[in-house]
Short mmCIF file of N, CA and C in Angstrom, two decimals:
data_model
loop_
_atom_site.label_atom_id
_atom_site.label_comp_id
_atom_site.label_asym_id
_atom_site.label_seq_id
_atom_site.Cartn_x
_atom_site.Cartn_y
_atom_site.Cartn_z
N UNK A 1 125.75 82.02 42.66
CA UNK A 1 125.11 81.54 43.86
C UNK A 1 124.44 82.72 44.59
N UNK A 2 123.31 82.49 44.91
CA UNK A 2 122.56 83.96 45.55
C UNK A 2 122.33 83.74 47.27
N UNK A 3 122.58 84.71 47.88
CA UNK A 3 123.05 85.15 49.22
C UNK A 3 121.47 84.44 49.73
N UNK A 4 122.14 83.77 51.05
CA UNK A 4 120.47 84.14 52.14
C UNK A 4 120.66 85.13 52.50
N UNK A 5 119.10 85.81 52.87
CA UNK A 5 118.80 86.41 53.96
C UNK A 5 117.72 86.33 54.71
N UNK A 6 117.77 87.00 55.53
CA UNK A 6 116.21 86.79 56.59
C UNK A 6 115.56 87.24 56.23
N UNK A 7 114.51 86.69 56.72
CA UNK A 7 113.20 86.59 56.43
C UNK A 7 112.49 88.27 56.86
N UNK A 8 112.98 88.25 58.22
CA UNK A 8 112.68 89.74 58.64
C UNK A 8 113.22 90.72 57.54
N UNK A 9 114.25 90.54 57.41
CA UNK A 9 115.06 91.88 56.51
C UNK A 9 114.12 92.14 55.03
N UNK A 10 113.72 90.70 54.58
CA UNK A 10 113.06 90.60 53.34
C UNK A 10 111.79 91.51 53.68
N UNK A 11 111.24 91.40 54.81
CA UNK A 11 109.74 91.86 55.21
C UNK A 11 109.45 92.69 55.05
N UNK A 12 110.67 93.53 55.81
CA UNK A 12 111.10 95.18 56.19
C UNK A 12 110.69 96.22 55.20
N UNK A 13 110.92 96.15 53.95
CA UNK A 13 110.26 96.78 52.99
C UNK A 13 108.83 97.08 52.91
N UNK A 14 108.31 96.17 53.09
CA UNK A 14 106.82 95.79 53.24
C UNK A 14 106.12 96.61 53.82
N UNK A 15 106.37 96.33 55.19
CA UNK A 15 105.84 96.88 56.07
C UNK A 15 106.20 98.57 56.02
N UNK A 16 104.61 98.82 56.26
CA UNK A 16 104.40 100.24 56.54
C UNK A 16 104.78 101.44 58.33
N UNK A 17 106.20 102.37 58.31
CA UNK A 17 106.24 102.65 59.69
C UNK A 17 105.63 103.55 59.64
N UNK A 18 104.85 104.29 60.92
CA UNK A 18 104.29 105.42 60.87
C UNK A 18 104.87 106.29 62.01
N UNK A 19 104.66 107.43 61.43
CA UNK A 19 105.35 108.76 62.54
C UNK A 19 104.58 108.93 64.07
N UNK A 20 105.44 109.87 64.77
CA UNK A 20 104.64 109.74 66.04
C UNK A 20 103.60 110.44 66.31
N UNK A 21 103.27 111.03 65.36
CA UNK A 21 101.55 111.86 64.46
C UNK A 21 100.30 111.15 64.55
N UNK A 22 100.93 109.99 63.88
CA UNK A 22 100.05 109.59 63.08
C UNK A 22 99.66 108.26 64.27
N UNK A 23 100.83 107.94 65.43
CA UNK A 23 100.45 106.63 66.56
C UNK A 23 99.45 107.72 67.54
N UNK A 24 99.87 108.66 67.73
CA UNK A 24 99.13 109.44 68.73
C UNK A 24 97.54 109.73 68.13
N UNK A 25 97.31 110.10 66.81
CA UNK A 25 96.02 110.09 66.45
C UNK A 25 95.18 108.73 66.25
N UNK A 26 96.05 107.84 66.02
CA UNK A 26 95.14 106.13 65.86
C UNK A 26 94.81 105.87 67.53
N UNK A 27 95.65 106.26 68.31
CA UNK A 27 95.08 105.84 69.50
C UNK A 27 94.38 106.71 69.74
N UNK A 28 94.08 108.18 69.86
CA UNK A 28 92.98 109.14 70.36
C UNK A 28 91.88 108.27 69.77
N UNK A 29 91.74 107.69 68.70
CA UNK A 29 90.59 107.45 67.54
C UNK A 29 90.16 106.38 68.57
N UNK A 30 91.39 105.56 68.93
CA UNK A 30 90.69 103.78 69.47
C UNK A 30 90.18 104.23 70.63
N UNK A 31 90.71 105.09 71.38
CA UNK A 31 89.94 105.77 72.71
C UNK A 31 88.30 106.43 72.79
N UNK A 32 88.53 106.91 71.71
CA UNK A 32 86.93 108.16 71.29
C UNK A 32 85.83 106.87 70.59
N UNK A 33 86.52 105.69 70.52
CA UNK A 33 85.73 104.93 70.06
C UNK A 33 85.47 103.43 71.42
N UNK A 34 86.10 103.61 71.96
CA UNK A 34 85.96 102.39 73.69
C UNK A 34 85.07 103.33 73.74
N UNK A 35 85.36 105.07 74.34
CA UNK A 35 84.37 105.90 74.89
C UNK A 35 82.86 106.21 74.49
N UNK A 36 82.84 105.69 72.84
CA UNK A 36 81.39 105.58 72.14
C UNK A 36 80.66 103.89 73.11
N UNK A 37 81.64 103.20 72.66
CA UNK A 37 81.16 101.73 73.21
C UNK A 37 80.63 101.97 74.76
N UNK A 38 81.52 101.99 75.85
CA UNK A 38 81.38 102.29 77.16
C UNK A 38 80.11 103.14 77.30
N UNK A 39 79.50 104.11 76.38
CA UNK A 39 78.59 105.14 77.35
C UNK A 39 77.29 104.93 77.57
N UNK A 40 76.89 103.87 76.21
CA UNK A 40 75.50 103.65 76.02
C UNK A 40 74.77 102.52 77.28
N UNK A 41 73.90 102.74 77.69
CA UNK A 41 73.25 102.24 78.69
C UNK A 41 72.88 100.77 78.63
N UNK A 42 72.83 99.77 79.50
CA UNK A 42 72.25 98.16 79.42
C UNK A 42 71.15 97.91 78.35
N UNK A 43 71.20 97.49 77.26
CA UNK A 43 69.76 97.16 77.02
C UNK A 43 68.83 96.33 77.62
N UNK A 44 69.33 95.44 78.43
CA UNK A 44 68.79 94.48 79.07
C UNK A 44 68.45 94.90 80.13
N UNK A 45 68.70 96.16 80.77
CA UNK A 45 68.67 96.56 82.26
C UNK A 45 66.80 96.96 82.21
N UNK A 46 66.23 96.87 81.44
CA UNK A 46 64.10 96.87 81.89
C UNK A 46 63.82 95.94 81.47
N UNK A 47 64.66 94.38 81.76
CA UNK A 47 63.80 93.22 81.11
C UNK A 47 63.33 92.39 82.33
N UNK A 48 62.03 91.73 82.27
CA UNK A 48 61.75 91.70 83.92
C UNK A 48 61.34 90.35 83.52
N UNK A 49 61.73 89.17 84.80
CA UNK A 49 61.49 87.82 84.24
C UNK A 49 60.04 87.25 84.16
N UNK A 50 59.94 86.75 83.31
CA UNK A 50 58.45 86.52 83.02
C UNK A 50 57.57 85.69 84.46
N UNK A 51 56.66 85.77 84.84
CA UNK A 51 55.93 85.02 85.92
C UNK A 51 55.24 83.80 85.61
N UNK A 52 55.05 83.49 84.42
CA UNK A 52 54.63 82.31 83.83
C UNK A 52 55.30 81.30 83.59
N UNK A 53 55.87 80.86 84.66
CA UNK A 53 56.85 79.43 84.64
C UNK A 53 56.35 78.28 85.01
N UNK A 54 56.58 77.43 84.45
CA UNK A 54 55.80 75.86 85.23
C UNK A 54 56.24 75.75 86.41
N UNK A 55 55.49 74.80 86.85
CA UNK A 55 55.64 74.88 88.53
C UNK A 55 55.95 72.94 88.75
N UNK A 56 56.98 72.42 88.35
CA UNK A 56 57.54 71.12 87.97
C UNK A 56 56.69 70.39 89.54
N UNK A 57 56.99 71.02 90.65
CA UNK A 57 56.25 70.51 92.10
C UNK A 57 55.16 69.93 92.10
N UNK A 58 53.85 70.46 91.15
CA UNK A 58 52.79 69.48 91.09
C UNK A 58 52.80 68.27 91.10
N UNK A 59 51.76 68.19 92.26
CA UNK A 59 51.12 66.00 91.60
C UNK A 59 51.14 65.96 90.49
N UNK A 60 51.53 64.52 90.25
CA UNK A 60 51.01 64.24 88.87
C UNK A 60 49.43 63.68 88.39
N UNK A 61 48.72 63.67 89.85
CA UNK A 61 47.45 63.18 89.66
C UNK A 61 46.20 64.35 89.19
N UNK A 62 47.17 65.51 88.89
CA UNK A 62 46.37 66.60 88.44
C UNK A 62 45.39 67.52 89.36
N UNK A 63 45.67 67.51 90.98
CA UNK A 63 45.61 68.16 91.75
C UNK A 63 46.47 68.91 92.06
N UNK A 64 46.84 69.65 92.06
CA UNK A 64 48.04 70.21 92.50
C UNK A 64 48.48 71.02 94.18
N UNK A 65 49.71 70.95 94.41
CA UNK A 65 49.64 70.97 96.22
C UNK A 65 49.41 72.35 96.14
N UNK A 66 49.39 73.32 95.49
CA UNK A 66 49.43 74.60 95.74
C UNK A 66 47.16 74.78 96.31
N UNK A 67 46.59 74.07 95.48
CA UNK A 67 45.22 74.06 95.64
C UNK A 67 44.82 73.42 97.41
N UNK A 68 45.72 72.48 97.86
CA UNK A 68 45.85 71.84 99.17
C UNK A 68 45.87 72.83 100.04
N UNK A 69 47.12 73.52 100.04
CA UNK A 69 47.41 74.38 100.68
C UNK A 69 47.28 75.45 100.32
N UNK A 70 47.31 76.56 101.74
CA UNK A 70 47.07 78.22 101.30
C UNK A 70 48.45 78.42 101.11
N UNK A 71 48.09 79.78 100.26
CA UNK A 71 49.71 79.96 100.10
C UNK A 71 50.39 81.12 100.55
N UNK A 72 50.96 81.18 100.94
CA UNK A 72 51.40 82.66 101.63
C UNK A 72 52.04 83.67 101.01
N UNK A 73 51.60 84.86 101.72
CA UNK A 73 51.95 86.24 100.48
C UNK A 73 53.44 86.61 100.87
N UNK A 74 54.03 86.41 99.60
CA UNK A 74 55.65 86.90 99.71
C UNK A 74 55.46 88.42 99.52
N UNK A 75 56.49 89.13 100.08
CA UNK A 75 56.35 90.59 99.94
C UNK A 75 58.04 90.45 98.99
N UNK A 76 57.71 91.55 98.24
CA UNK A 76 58.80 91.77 97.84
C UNK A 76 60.22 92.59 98.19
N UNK A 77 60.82 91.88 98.07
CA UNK A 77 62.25 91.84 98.64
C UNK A 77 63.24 93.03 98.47
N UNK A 78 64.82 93.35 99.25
CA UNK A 78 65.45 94.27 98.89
C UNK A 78 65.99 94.29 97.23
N UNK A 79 66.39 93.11 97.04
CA UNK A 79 67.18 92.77 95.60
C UNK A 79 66.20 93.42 94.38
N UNK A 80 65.02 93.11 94.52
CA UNK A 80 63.58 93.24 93.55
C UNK A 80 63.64 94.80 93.10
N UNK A 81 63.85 95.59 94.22
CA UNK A 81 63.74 97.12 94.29
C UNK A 81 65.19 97.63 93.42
N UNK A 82 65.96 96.86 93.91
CA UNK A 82 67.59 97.27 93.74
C UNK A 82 67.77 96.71 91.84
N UNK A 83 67.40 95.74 91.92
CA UNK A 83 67.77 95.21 90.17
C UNK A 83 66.25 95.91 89.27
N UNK A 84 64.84 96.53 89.41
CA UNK A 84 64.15 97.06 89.24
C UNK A 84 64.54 98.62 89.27
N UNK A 85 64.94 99.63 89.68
CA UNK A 85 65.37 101.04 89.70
C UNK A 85 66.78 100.93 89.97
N UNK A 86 67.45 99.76 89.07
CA UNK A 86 69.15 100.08 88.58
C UNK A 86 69.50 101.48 88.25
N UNK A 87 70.66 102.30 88.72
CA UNK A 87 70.78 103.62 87.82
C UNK A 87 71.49 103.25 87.17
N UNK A 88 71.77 103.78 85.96
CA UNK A 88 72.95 104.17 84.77
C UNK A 88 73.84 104.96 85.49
N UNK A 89 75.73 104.88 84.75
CA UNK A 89 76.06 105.83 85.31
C UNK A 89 76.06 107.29 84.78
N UNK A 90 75.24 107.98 84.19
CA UNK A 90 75.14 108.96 83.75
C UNK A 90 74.05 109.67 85.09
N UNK A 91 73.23 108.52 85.48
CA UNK A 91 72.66 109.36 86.35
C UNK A 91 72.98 109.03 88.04
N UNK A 92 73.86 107.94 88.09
CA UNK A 92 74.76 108.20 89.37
C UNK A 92 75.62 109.82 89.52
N UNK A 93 76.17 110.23 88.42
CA UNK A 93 77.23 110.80 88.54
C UNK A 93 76.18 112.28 88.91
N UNK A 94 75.06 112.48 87.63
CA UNK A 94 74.41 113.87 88.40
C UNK A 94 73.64 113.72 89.66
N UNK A 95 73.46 112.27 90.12
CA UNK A 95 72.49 112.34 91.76
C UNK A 95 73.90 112.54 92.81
N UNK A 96 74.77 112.65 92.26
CA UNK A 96 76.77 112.39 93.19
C UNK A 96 76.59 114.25 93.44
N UNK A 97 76.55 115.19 91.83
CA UNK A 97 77.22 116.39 91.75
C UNK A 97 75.83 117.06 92.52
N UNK A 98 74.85 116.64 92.38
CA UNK A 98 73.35 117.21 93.55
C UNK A 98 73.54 117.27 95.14
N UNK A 99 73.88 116.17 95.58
CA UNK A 99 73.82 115.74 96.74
C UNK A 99 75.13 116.69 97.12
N UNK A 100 76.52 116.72 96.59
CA UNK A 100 77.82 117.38 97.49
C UNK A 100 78.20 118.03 95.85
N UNK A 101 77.47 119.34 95.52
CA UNK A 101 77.66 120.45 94.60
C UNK A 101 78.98 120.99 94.57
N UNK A 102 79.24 121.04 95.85
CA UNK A 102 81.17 122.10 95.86
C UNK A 102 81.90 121.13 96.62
N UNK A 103 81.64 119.54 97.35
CA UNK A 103 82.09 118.99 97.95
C UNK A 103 82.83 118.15 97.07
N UNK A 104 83.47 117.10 97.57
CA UNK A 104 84.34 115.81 97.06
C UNK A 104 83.27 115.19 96.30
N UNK A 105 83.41 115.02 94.86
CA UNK A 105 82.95 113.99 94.13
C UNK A 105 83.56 113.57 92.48
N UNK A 106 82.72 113.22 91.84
CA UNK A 106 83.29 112.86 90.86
C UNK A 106 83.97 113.45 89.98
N UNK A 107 83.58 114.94 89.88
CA UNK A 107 83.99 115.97 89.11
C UNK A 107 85.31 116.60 89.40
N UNK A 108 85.06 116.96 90.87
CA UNK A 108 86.01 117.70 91.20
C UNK A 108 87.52 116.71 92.36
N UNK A 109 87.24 115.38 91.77
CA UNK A 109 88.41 114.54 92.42
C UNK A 109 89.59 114.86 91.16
N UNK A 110 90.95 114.73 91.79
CA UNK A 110 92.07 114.96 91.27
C UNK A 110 93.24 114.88 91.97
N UNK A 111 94.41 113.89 91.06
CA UNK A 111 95.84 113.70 92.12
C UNK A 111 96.63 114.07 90.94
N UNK A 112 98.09 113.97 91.78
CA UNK A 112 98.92 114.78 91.52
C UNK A 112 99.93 113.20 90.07
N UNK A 113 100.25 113.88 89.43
CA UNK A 113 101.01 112.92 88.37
C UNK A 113 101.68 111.84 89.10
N UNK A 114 101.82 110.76 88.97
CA UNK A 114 102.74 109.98 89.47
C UNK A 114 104.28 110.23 89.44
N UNK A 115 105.29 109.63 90.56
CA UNK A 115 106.14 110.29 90.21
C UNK A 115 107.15 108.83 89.68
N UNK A 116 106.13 108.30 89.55
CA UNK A 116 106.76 106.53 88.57
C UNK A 116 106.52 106.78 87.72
N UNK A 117 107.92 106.04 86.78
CA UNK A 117 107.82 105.98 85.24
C UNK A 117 106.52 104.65 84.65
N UNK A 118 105.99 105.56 83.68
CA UNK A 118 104.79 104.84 83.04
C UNK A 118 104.99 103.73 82.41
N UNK A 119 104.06 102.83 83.13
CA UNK A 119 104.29 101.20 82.93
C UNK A 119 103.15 100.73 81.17
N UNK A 120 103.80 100.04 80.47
CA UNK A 120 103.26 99.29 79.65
C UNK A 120 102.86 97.86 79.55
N UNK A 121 101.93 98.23 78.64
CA UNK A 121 101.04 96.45 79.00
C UNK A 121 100.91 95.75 77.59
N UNK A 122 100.83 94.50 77.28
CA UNK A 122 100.59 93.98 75.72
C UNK A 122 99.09 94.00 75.40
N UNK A 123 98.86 95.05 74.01
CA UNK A 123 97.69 95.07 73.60
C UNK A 123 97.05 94.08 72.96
N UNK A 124 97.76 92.53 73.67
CA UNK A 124 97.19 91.20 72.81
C UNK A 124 96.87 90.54 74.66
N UNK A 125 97.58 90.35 75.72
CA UNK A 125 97.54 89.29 76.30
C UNK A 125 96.97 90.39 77.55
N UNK A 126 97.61 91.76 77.80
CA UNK A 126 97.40 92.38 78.88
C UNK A 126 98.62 92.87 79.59
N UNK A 127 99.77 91.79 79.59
CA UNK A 127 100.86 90.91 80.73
C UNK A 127 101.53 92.71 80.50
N UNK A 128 102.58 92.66 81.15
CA UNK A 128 103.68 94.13 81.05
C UNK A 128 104.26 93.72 79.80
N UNK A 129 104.88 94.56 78.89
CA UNK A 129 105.31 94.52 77.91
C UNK A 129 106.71 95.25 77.66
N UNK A 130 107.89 94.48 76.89
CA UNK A 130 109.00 95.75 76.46
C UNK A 130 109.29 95.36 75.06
N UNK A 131 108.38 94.90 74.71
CA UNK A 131 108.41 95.49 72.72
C UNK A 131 107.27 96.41 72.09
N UNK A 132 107.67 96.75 71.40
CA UNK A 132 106.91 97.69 70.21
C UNK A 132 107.21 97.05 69.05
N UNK A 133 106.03 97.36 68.45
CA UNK A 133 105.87 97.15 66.67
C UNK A 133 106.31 97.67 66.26
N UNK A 134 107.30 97.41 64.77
CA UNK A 134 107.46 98.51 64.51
C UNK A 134 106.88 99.40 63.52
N UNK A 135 106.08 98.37 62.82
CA UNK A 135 104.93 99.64 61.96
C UNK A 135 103.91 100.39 62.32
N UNK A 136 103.42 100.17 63.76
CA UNK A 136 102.42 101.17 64.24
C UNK A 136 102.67 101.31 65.85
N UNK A 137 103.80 100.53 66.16
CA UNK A 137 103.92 101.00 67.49
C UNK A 137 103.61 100.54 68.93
N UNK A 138 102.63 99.57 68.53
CA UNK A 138 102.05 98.98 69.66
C UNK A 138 102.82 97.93 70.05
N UNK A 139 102.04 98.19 71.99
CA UNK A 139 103.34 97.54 72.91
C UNK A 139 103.06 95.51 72.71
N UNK A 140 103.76 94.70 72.59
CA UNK A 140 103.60 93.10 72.54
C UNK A 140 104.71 92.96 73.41
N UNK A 141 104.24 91.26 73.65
CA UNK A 141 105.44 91.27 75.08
C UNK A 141 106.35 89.70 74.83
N UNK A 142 105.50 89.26 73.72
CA UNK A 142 106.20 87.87 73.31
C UNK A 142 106.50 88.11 71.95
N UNK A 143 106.78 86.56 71.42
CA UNK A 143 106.29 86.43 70.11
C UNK A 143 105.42 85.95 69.55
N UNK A 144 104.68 85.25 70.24
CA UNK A 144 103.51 84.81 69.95
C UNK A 144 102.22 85.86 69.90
N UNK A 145 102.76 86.69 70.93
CA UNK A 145 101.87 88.42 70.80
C UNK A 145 102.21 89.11 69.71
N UNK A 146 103.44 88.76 69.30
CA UNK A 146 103.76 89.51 68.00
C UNK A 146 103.10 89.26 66.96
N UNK A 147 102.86 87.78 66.74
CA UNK A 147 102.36 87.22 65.37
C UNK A 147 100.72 87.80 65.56
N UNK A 148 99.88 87.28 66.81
CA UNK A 148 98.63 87.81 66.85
C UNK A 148 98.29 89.22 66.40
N UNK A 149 99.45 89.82 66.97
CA UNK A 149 99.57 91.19 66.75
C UNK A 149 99.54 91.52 65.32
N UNK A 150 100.29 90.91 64.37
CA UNK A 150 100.41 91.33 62.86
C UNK A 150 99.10 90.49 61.81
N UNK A 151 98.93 89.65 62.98
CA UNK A 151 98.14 88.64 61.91
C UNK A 151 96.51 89.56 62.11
N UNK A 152 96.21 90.36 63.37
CA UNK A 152 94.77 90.62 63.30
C UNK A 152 95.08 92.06 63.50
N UNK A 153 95.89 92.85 64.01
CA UNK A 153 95.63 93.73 64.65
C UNK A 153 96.51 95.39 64.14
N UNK A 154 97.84 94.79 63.55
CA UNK A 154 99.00 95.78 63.38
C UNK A 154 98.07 96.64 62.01
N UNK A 155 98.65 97.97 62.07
CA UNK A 155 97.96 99.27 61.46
C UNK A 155 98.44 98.44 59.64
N UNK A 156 98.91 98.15 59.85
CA UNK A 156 99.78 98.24 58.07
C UNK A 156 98.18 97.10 57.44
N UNK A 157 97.51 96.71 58.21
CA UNK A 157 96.23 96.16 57.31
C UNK A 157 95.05 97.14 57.33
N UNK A 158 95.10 98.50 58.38
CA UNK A 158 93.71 99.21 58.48
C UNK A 158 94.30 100.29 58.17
N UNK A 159 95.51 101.09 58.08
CA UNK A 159 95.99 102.64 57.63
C UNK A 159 96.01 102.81 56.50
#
Protein backbone atom coordinates (compact mmCIF):
# COMPACT_ATOMS: atom_id res chain seq x y z
CA UNK A 1 0.00 0.00 0.00
CA UNK A 2 1.75 3.37 -0.89
CA UNK A 3 1.73 6.36 1.60
CA UNK A 4 -0.15 9.81 0.75
CA UNK A 5 1.42 12.77 0.64
CA UNK A 6 0.93 16.37 -0.13
CA UNK A 7 0.78 17.80 -2.79
CA UNK A 8 3.07 20.69 -1.58
CA UNK A 9 5.79 18.28 -0.32
CA UNK A 10 5.56 16.48 -3.83
CA UNK A 11 6.14 20.09 -5.47
CA UNK A 12 9.00 21.04 -3.27
CA UNK A 13 11.52 19.36 -5.36
CA UNK A 14 10.48 21.14 -8.29
CA UNK A 15 10.62 24.22 -7.50
CA UNK A 16 13.65 26.27 -7.92
CA UNK A 17 14.96 28.45 -4.36
CA UNK A 18 17.22 31.18 -4.95
CA UNK A 19 19.86 32.84 -2.66
CA UNK A 20 19.69 36.28 -1.30
CA UNK A 21 22.19 37.25 -4.37
CA UNK A 22 20.45 36.34 -6.71
CA UNK A 23 16.55 38.12 -5.08
CA UNK A 24 18.53 41.31 -4.62
CA UNK A 25 19.85 41.34 -8.30
CA UNK A 26 16.27 40.28 -10.00
CA UNK A 27 14.85 43.15 -8.23
CA UNK A 28 17.70 45.84 -9.02
CA UNK A 29 16.97 44.42 -12.76
CA UNK A 30 12.87 44.92 -12.29
CA UNK A 31 13.75 48.45 -10.94
CA UNK A 32 16.44 49.57 -13.81
CA UNK A 33 13.76 48.37 -15.98
CA UNK A 34 10.20 50.48 -14.35
CA UNK A 35 13.15 53.23 -14.50
CA UNK A 36 13.69 52.54 -18.47
CA UNK A 37 9.69 52.49 -18.75
CA UNK A 38 8.99 55.67 -16.45
CA UNK A 39 11.62 58.09 -18.24
CA UNK A 40 10.60 58.29 -21.77
CA UNK A 41 8.41 61.25 -22.53
CA UNK A 42 4.30 61.28 -23.67
CA UNK A 43 4.09 60.43 -27.16
CA UNK A 44 0.90 61.88 -27.37
CA UNK A 45 1.87 65.05 -25.49
CA UNK A 46 2.26 67.29 -29.49
CA UNK A 47 -0.97 65.85 -30.74
CA UNK A 48 -3.30 68.80 -31.28
CA UNK A 49 -7.09 68.15 -31.97
CA UNK A 50 -7.96 68.46 -35.37
CA UNK A 51 -10.31 71.74 -36.25
CA UNK A 52 -12.24 70.04 -38.87
CA UNK A 53 -15.21 68.72 -37.05
CA UNK A 54 -18.79 68.80 -38.22
CA UNK A 55 -20.75 71.26 -36.82
CA UNK A 56 -24.14 68.79 -36.13
CA UNK A 57 -26.02 72.62 -35.20
CA UNK A 58 -26.70 73.39 -38.81
CA UNK A 59 -30.18 73.78 -40.52
CA UNK A 60 -30.99 71.17 -42.29
CA UNK A 61 -32.27 73.43 -45.07
CA UNK A 62 -28.64 73.95 -46.05
CA UNK A 63 -28.21 77.43 -44.74
CA UNK A 64 -26.48 77.27 -41.97
CA UNK A 65 -26.92 79.59 -38.59
CA UNK A 66 -23.33 80.29 -38.42
CA UNK A 67 -23.83 82.33 -42.12
CA UNK A 68 -27.04 84.22 -40.14
CA UNK A 69 -25.10 85.27 -37.63
CA UNK A 70 -21.64 86.97 -36.97
CA UNK A 71 -19.60 85.06 -35.08
CA UNK A 72 -17.51 86.10 -32.42
CA UNK A 73 -13.74 85.85 -31.96
CA UNK A 74 -12.85 83.41 -29.13
CA UNK A 75 -9.41 84.22 -27.82
CA UNK A 76 -7.62 81.53 -26.63
CA UNK A 77 -7.79 80.34 -23.30
CA UNK A 78 -5.54 79.47 -20.08
CA UNK A 79 -5.92 75.50 -20.55
CA UNK A 80 -4.85 75.93 -24.55
CA UNK A 81 -1.40 77.47 -23.41
CA UNK A 82 -1.06 75.00 -20.41
CA UNK A 83 -1.90 71.50 -22.43
CA UNK A 84 0.13 73.20 -25.65
CA UNK A 85 3.77 73.98 -23.74
CA UNK A 86 3.24 70.79 -21.28
CA UNK A 87 6.85 70.26 -19.72
CA UNK A 88 8.34 66.80 -19.35
CA UNK A 89 9.76 66.01 -16.18
CA UNK A 90 13.22 66.09 -17.25
CA UNK A 91 12.77 69.61 -17.94
CA UNK A 92 10.73 70.59 -14.81
CA UNK A 93 13.48 69.29 -12.73
CA UNK A 94 16.42 71.51 -14.68
CA UNK A 95 13.90 74.82 -14.83
CA UNK A 96 13.52 73.68 -10.48
CA UNK A 97 17.78 73.36 -10.18
CA UNK A 98 17.97 77.09 -12.39
CA UNK A 99 15.57 79.01 -10.60
CA UNK A 100 16.92 77.89 -6.58
CA UNK A 101 20.74 76.49 -7.69
CA UNK A 102 21.93 76.05 -3.81
CA UNK A 103 18.33 76.40 -2.48
CA UNK A 104 15.60 73.63 -1.55
CA UNK A 105 14.79 71.54 -4.52
CA UNK A 106 14.74 68.44 -6.09
CA UNK A 107 18.24 67.50 -5.90
CA UNK A 108 19.24 68.55 -2.84
CA UNK A 109 15.87 67.38 -0.71
CA UNK A 110 16.66 64.62 1.86
CA UNK A 111 15.22 62.93 5.27
CA UNK A 112 16.45 61.09 7.74
CA UNK A 113 15.69 56.95 7.59
CA UNK A 114 12.56 56.11 9.12
CA UNK A 115 12.64 54.96 12.43
CA UNK A 116 9.59 52.31 11.49
CA UNK A 117 10.12 48.93 10.59
CA UNK A 118 9.71 48.50 6.72
CA UNK A 119 6.28 47.69 5.65
CA UNK A 120 5.49 45.11 2.79
CA UNK A 121 2.99 45.03 0.12
CA UNK A 122 1.67 41.98 -2.34
CA UNK A 123 3.36 42.14 -5.70
CA UNK A 124 -0.08 40.74 -7.15
CA UNK A 125 -2.99 42.83 -5.39
CA UNK A 126 -0.86 45.80 -3.67
CA UNK A 127 -2.82 45.02 -0.05
CA UNK A 128 0.15 44.63 3.02
CA UNK A 129 1.53 41.35 2.84
CA UNK A 130 3.17 38.54 5.42
CA UNK A 131 4.09 35.79 2.96
CA UNK A 132 6.96 35.18 0.78
CA UNK A 133 7.55 32.76 -2.00
CA UNK A 134 9.53 30.54 -1.54
CA UNK A 135 11.39 30.16 -4.80
CA UNK A 136 12.10 33.74 -5.50
CA UNK A 137 10.93 35.49 -2.60
CA UNK A 138 8.33 37.69 -3.39
CA UNK A 139 5.94 39.21 -0.88
CA UNK A 140 1.85 37.58 -1.57
CA UNK A 141 -0.68 38.14 0.98
CA UNK A 142 -3.34 35.40 0.16
CA UNK A 143 -3.71 32.41 -1.64
CA UNK A 144 -5.21 33.34 -4.33
CA UNK A 145 -2.06 35.87 -4.69
CA UNK A 146 -0.14 32.91 -4.35
CA UNK A 147 -1.50 30.95 -7.25
CA UNK A 148 -1.42 34.29 -9.54
CA UNK A 149 1.83 34.61 -8.25
CA UNK A 150 3.19 31.08 -9.51
CA UNK A 151 0.91 30.82 -12.35
CA UNK A 152 2.34 34.28 -14.15
CA UNK A 153 4.88 35.73 -12.23
CA UNK A 154 7.24 33.45 -9.71
CA UNK A 155 11.15 33.40 -10.99
CA UNK A 156 11.25 29.44 -11.36
CA UNK A 157 9.49 30.18 -15.08
CA UNK A 158 12.00 33.29 -16.11
CA UNK A 159 15.54 32.30 -14.06
Amino acid sequence: MASRESGRIREADKKRVLDDASRKRRARKALEALEQDNYHEDPHADLVMSKKIPKFQDNMDGVSSSNTKKKAKRSKGAEYYRAKYRKNFPQLLEEDKMQRPDGPNYFTAAAQPSKLPERHFCAVCGFPSSYTCTACGTRYCSVRCLGTHQDTRCLKWTA
